[in-house]
C-alpha positions as CSV (number, residue, x, y, z in Angstrom):
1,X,63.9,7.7,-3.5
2,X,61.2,5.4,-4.7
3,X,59.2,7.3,-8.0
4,X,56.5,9.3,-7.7
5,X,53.1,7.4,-7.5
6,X,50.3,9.3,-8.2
7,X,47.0,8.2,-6.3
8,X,44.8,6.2,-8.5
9,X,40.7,6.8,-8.6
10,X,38.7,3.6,-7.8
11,X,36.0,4.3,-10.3
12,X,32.2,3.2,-8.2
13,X,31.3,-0.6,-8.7
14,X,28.0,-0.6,-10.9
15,X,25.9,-3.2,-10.9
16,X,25.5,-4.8,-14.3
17,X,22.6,-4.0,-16.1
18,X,20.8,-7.4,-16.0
19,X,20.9,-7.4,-12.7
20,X,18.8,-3.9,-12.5
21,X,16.6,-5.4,-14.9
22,X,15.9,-8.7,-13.0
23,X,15.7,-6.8,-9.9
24,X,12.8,-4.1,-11.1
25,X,11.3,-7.6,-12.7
26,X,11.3,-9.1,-9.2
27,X,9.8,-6.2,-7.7
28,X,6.8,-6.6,-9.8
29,X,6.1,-9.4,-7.7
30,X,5.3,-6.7,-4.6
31,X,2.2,-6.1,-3.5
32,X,1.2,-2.6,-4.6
33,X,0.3,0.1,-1.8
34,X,-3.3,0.7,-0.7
35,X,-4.5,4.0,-1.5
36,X,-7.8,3.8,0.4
37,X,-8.2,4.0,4.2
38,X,-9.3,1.7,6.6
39,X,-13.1,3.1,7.0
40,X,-13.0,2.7,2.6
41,X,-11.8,-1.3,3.2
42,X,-14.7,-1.7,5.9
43,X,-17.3,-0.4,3.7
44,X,-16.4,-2.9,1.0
45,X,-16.0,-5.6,3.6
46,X,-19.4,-4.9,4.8
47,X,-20.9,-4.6,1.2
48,X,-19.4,-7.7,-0.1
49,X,-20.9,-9.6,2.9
50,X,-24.3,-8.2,3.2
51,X,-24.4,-8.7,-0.7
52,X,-23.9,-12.8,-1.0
53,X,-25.9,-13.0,1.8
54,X,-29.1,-11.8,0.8
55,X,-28.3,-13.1,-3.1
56,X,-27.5,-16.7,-1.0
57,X,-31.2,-16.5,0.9
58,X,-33.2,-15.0,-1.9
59,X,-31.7,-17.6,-4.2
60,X,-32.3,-20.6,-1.8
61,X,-35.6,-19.5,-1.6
62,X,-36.6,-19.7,-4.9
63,X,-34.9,-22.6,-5.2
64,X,-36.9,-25.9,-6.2
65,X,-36.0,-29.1,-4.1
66,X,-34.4,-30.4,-7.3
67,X,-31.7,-27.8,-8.1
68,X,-28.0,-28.8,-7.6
69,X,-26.8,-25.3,-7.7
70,X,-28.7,-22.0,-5.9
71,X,-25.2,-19.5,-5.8
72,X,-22.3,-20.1,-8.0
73,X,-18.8,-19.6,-6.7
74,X,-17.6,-17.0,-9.2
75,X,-20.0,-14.5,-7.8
76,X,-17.3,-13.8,-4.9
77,X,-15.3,-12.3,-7.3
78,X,-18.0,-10.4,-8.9
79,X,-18.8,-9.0,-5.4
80,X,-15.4,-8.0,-4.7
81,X,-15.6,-6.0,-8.1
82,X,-19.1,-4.5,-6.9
83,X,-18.5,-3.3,-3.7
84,X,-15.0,-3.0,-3.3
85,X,-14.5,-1.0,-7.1
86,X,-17.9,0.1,-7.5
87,X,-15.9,2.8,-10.5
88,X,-14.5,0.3,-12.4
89,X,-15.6,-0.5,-15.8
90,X,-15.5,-4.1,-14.9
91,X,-18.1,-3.8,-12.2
92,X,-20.7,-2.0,-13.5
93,X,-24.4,-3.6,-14.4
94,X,-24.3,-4.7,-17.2
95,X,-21.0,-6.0,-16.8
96,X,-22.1,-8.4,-14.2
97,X,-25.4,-9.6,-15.3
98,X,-24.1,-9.8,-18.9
99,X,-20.8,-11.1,-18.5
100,X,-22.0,-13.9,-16.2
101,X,-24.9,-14.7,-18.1
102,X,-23.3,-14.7,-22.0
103,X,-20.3,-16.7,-20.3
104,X,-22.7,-18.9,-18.8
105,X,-24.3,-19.4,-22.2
106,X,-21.0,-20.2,-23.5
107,X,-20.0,-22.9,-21.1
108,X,-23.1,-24.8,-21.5
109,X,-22.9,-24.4,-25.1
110,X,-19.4,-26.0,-24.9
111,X,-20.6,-28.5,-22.8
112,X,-23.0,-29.8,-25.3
113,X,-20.7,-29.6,-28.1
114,X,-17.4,-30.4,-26.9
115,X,-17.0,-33.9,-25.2
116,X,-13.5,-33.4,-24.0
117,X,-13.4,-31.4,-20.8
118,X,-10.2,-30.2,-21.0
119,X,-10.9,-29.0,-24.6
120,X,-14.3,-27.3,-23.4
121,X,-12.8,-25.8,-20.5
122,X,-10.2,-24.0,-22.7
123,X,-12.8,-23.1,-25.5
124,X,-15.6,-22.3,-23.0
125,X,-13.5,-19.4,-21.4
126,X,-12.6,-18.0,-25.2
127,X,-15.4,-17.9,-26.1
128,X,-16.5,-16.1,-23.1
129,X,-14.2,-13.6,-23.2
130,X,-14.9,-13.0,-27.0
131,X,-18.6,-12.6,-26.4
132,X,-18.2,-10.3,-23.6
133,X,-15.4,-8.2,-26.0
134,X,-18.0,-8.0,-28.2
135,X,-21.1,-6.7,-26.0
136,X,-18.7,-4.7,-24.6
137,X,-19.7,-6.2,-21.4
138,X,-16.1,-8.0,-19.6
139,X,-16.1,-9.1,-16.5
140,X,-13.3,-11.5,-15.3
141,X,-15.3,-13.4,-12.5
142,X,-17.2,-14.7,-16.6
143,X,-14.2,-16.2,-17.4
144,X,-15.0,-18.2,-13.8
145,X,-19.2,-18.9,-14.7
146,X,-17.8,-20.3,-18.2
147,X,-15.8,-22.6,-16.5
148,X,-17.8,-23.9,-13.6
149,X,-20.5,-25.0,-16.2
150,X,-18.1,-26.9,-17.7
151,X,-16.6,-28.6,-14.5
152,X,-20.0,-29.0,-13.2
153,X,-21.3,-30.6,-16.7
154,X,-24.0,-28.2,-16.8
155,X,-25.8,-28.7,-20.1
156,X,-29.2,-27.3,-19.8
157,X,-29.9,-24.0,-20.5
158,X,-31.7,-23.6,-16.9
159,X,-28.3,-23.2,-15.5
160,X,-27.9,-19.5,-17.4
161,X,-31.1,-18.1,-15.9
162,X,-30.7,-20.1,-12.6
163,X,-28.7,-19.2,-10.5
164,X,-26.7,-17.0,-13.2
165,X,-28.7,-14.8,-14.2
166,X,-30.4,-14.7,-10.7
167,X,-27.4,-14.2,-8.5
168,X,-25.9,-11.9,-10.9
169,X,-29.1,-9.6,-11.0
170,X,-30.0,-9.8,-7.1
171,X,-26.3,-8.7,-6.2
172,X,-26.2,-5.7,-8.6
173,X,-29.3,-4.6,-6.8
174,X,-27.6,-5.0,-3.6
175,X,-24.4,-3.0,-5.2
176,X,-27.2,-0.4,-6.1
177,X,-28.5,0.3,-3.1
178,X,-25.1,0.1,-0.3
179,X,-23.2,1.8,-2.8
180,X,-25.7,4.6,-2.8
181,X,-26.5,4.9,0.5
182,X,-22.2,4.5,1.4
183,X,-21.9,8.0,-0.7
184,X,-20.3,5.9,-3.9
185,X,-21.8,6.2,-7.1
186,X,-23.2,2.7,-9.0
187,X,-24.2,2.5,-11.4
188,X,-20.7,4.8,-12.7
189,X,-21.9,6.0,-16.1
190,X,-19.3,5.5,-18.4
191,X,-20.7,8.0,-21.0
192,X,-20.2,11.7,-19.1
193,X,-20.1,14.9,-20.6
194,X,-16.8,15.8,-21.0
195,X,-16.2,19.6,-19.1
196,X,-13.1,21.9,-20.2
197,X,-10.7,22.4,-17.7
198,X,-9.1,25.7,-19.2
199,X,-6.4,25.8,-16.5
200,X,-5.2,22.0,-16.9
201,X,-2.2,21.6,-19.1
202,X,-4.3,18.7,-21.4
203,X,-7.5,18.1,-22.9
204,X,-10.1,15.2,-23.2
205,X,-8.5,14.7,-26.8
206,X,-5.6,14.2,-25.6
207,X,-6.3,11.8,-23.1
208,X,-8.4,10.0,-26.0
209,X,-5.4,9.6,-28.0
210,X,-3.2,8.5,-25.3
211,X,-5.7,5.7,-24.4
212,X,-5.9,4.5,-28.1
213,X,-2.0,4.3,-28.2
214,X,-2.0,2.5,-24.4
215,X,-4.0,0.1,-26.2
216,X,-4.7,-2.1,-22.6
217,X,-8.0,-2.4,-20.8
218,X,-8.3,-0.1,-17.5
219,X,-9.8,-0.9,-14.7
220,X,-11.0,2.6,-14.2
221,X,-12.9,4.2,-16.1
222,X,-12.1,7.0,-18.7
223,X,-14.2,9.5,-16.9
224,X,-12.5,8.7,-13.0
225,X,-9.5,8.5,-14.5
226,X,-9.0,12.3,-16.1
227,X,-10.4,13.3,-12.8
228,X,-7.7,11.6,-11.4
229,X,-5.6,13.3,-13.6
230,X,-6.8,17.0,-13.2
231,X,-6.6,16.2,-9.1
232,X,-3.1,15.0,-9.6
233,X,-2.3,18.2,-11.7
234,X,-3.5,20.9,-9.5
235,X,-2.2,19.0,-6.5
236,X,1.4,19.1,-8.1
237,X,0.7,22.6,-8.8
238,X,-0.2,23.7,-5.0
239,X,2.8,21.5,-3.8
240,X,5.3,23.3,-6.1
241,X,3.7,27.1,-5.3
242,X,4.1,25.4,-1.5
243,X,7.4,24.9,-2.5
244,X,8.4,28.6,-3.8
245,X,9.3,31.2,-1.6
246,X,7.9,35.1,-1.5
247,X,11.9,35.7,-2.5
248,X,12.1,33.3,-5.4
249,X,9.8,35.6,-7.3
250,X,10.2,39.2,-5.8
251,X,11.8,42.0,-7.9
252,X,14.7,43.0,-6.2
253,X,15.2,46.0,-7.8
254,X,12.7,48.4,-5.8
255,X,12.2,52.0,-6.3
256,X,11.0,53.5,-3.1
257,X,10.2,57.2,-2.1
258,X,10.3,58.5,1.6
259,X,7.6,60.7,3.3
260,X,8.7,63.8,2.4
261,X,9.6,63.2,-0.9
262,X,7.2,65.2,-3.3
263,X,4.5,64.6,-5.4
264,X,6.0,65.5,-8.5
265,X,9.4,63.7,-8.0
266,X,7.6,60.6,-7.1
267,X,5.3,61.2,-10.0
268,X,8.4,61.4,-12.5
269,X,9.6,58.7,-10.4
270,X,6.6,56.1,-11.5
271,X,6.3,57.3,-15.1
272,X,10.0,57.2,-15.5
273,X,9.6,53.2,-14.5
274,X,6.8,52.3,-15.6
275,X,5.4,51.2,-11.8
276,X,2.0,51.7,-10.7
277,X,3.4,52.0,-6.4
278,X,6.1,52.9,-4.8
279,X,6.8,51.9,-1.6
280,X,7.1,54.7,1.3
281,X,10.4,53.8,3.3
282,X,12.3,55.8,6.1
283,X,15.9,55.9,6.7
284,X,16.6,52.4,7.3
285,X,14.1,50.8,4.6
286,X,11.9,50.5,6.5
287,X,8.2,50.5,5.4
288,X,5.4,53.3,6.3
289,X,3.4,53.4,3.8
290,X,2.6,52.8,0.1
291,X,1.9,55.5,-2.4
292,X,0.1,54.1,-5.8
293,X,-1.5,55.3,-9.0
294,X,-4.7,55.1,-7.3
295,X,-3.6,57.4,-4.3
296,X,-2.7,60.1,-7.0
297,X,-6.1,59.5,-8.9
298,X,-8.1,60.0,-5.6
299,X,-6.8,63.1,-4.7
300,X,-7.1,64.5,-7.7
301,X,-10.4,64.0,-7.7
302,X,-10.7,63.0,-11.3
303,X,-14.0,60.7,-11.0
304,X,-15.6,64.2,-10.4
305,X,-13.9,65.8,-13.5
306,X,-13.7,65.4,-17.3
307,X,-10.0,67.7,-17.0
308,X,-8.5,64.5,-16.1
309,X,-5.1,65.6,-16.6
310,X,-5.2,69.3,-15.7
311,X,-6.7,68.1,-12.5
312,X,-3.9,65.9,-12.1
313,X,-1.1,68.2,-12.9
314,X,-2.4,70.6,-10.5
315,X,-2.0,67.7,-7.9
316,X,1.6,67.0,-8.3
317,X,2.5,70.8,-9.3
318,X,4.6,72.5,-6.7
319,X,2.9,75.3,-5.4
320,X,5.9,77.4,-3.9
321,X,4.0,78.3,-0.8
322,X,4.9,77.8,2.6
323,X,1.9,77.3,3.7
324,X,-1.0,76.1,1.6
325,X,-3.9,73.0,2.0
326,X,-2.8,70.9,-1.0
327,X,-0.7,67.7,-0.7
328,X,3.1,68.7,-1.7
329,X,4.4,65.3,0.0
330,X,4.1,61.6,-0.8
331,X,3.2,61.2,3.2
332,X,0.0,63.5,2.4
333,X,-1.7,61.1,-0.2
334,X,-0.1,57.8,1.2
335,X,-1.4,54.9,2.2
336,X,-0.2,54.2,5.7
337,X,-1.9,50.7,6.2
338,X,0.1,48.5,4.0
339,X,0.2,44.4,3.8
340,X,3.5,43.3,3.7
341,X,5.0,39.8,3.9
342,X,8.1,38.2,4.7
343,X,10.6,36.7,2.1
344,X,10.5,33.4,3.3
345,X,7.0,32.7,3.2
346,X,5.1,30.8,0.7
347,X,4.1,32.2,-2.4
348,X,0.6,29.6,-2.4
349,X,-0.1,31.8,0.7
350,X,-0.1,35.1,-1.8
351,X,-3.6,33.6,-3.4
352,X,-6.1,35.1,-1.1
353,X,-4.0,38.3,-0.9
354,X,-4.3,39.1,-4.4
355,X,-7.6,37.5,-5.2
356,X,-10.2,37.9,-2.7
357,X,-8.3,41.6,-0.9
358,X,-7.5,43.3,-3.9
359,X,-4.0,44.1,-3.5
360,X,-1.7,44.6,-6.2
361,X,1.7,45.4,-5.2
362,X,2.9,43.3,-1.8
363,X,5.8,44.7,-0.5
364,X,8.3,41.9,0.9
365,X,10.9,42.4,4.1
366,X,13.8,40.4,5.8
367,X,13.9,39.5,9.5
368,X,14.5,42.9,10.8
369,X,11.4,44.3,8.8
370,X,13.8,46.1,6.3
371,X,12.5,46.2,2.3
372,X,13.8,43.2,0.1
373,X,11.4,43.5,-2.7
374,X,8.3,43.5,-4.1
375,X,5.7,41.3,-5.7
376,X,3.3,42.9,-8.1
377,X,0.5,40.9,-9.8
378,X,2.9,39.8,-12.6
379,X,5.6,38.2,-10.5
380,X,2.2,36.2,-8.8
381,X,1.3,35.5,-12.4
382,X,4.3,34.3,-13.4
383,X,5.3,32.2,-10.3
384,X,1.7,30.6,-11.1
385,X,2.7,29.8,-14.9
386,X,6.2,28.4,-13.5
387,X,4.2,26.1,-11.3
388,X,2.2,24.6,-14.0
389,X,-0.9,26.3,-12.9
390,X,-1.6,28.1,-16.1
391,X,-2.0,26.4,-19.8
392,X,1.1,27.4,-21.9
């Protein structure tokens, strides 16, 4: 007999880690999703057009006979930025007019003082995007006005306030108004008040210091981008209470009373555990009714008396008549109309129940309408901090 063999475990070929890392590298090279719709790419289409066109005519019609140049090629990229990212930092007024115009200024400065074109080019475009560091005022379609001046050999100073300045200034008009009128705000101030969300799980000085250790320029700006944020945080937070079901956060432990059951034993029954309602059940768990604090309060009528508790006592004490006109059974004082909900619905559903009906206690039942649980204001309040939806 041949010796025992035992069966050997073929551990799961991994690929090596260089080749993870070259793959995610590679994927960089992807296109990004779009996160707009298709009416959102039609408006910036139609923006982008309707703005070089009537920068193109005005600008030809101021031209004199003599100019070379009446619209300068970069300002396609500037209208991209305008129309089609009307939040963005980048494409804001002053952005345009003084990015073009300061890069401009620096090309043709180049120009005169660098003979070299190769040499200007480079320098031109430094010192464009220095300048426009340092007014604060970057733009990358700049970069592009620095270097035509230097391609085009553009010496005079003419060539910064025509058709620089011009066609920078004539298409942030145009951004002004379609932007307005297409329900998207331009100019996007940069410099909003900054409003306390006491629910979200982080503050504006938090997202201050995170930007200063990020250390990158954003083409958003700070203001979009913790709205973005907050959005993104309550929409995680209705997804995940979406996600939670009535019997992930019920108490399962319920003490429940029946109709006949009296007044004093469900009253010992309620101090004895602390509850403010016990639900009313019959013989097979089924739910009737709800008896609460407020059900005892009523009856005794203690808004109409300063003997709060004799009143109260005289509620729940047994009379030891037969007959008599004072509630001796929980089915007496009960609420009969009680909202109840089944275990596998969603607890994001509970919100209106509890905030806008006034309920406190929500009894919860299987299939065959027997009682499972209950959900009192603390299990809501609870399932609402698990979810992220109140600051720890």
């Amino acid at each position: 007999m041949p010796p025992f063999d035992p069966p050997r475990t073929v551990a799961p070929s991994r690929s090596p880690a260089w080749q993870k890392n070259v793959s995610i590298w590679l994927k960089g090279f992807l296109p990004a999703p779009l996160t707009v719709d298709t009416s959102e790419q039609w408006r910036a289409i139609v923006g982008a057009m309707l703005g070089i066109v009537i920068t193109a005519v005005l600008c030809r019609l101021c031209a004199s006979p003599e100019t070379a140049m009446w619209l300068i090629a970069p300002l396609g990229a500037t209208a991209v930025l305008v129309f089609a990212v009307p939040a963005s930092p980048l494409a804001q007024p002053w952005a345009v007019v003084g990015g073009n115009t300061v890069s401009a200024l620096m090309g043709v400065l180049c120009v005169q003082l660098i003979h070299d074109p190769a040499l200007a080019a480079g320098v031109a475009v430094a010192a464009a995007v220095v300048t426009m560091f340092a007014l604060r005022c970057l733009h990358p379609p700049g970069g592009a006005a620095a270097l035509l001046a230097v391609l085009t050999q553009a010496s005079s100073l003419d060539f910064v306030l025509f058709p620089v300045l011009t066609n920078s200034v004539l298409l942030v008009l145009v951004g002004i108004v379609y932007n307005t009128a297409t329900g998207r705000r331009y100019p996007h101030g940069q410099g909003v008040e900054r409003v306390h969300t006491p629910k979200s799980r982080f503050s504006s000085a938090d997202l201050d210091e995170v930007l200063k250790r990020y250390n990158q320029v954003l083409d958003v700006s700070r203001d979009e981008l913790e709205n973005i944020l907050h959005m993104a945080e309550m929409n995680a937070m209705e997804r995940r209470m979406s996600e939670l079901r009535c019997e992930d956060i019920m108490t399962r432990t319920v003490f429940t009373v029946e109709y006949g059951t009296d007044l004093q034993e469900a009253w010992a029954l309620m101090r004895r555990h602390r509850v403010k309602a016990l639900p009313v059940v019959d013989r097979q768990r089924r739910i009737i009714g709800i008896i609460s604090l407020a059900d005892f309060m009523r009856h005794a009528d203690v808004d109409r008396s300063d003997h709060m508790r004799e009143r109260l006592n005289l509620l729940i004490k047994r009379s030891g008549n037969s007959h008599t006109t004072k509630p001796e059974a929980v089915g007496q004082i009960m609420c009969s109309k009680v909202r109840v909900v089944s275990a596998d619905r969603s607890v994001g559903e509970l919100m209106p129940i509890f905030s806008e009906h006034g309920h406190h206690h929500i009894p919860v039942i299987c299939d065959d309408n027997r009682l499972v649980g209950i959900i009192t204001q603390s299990d809501f309040v609870r399932a609402l901090y698990r979810s992220g939806g109140v600051q720890g």
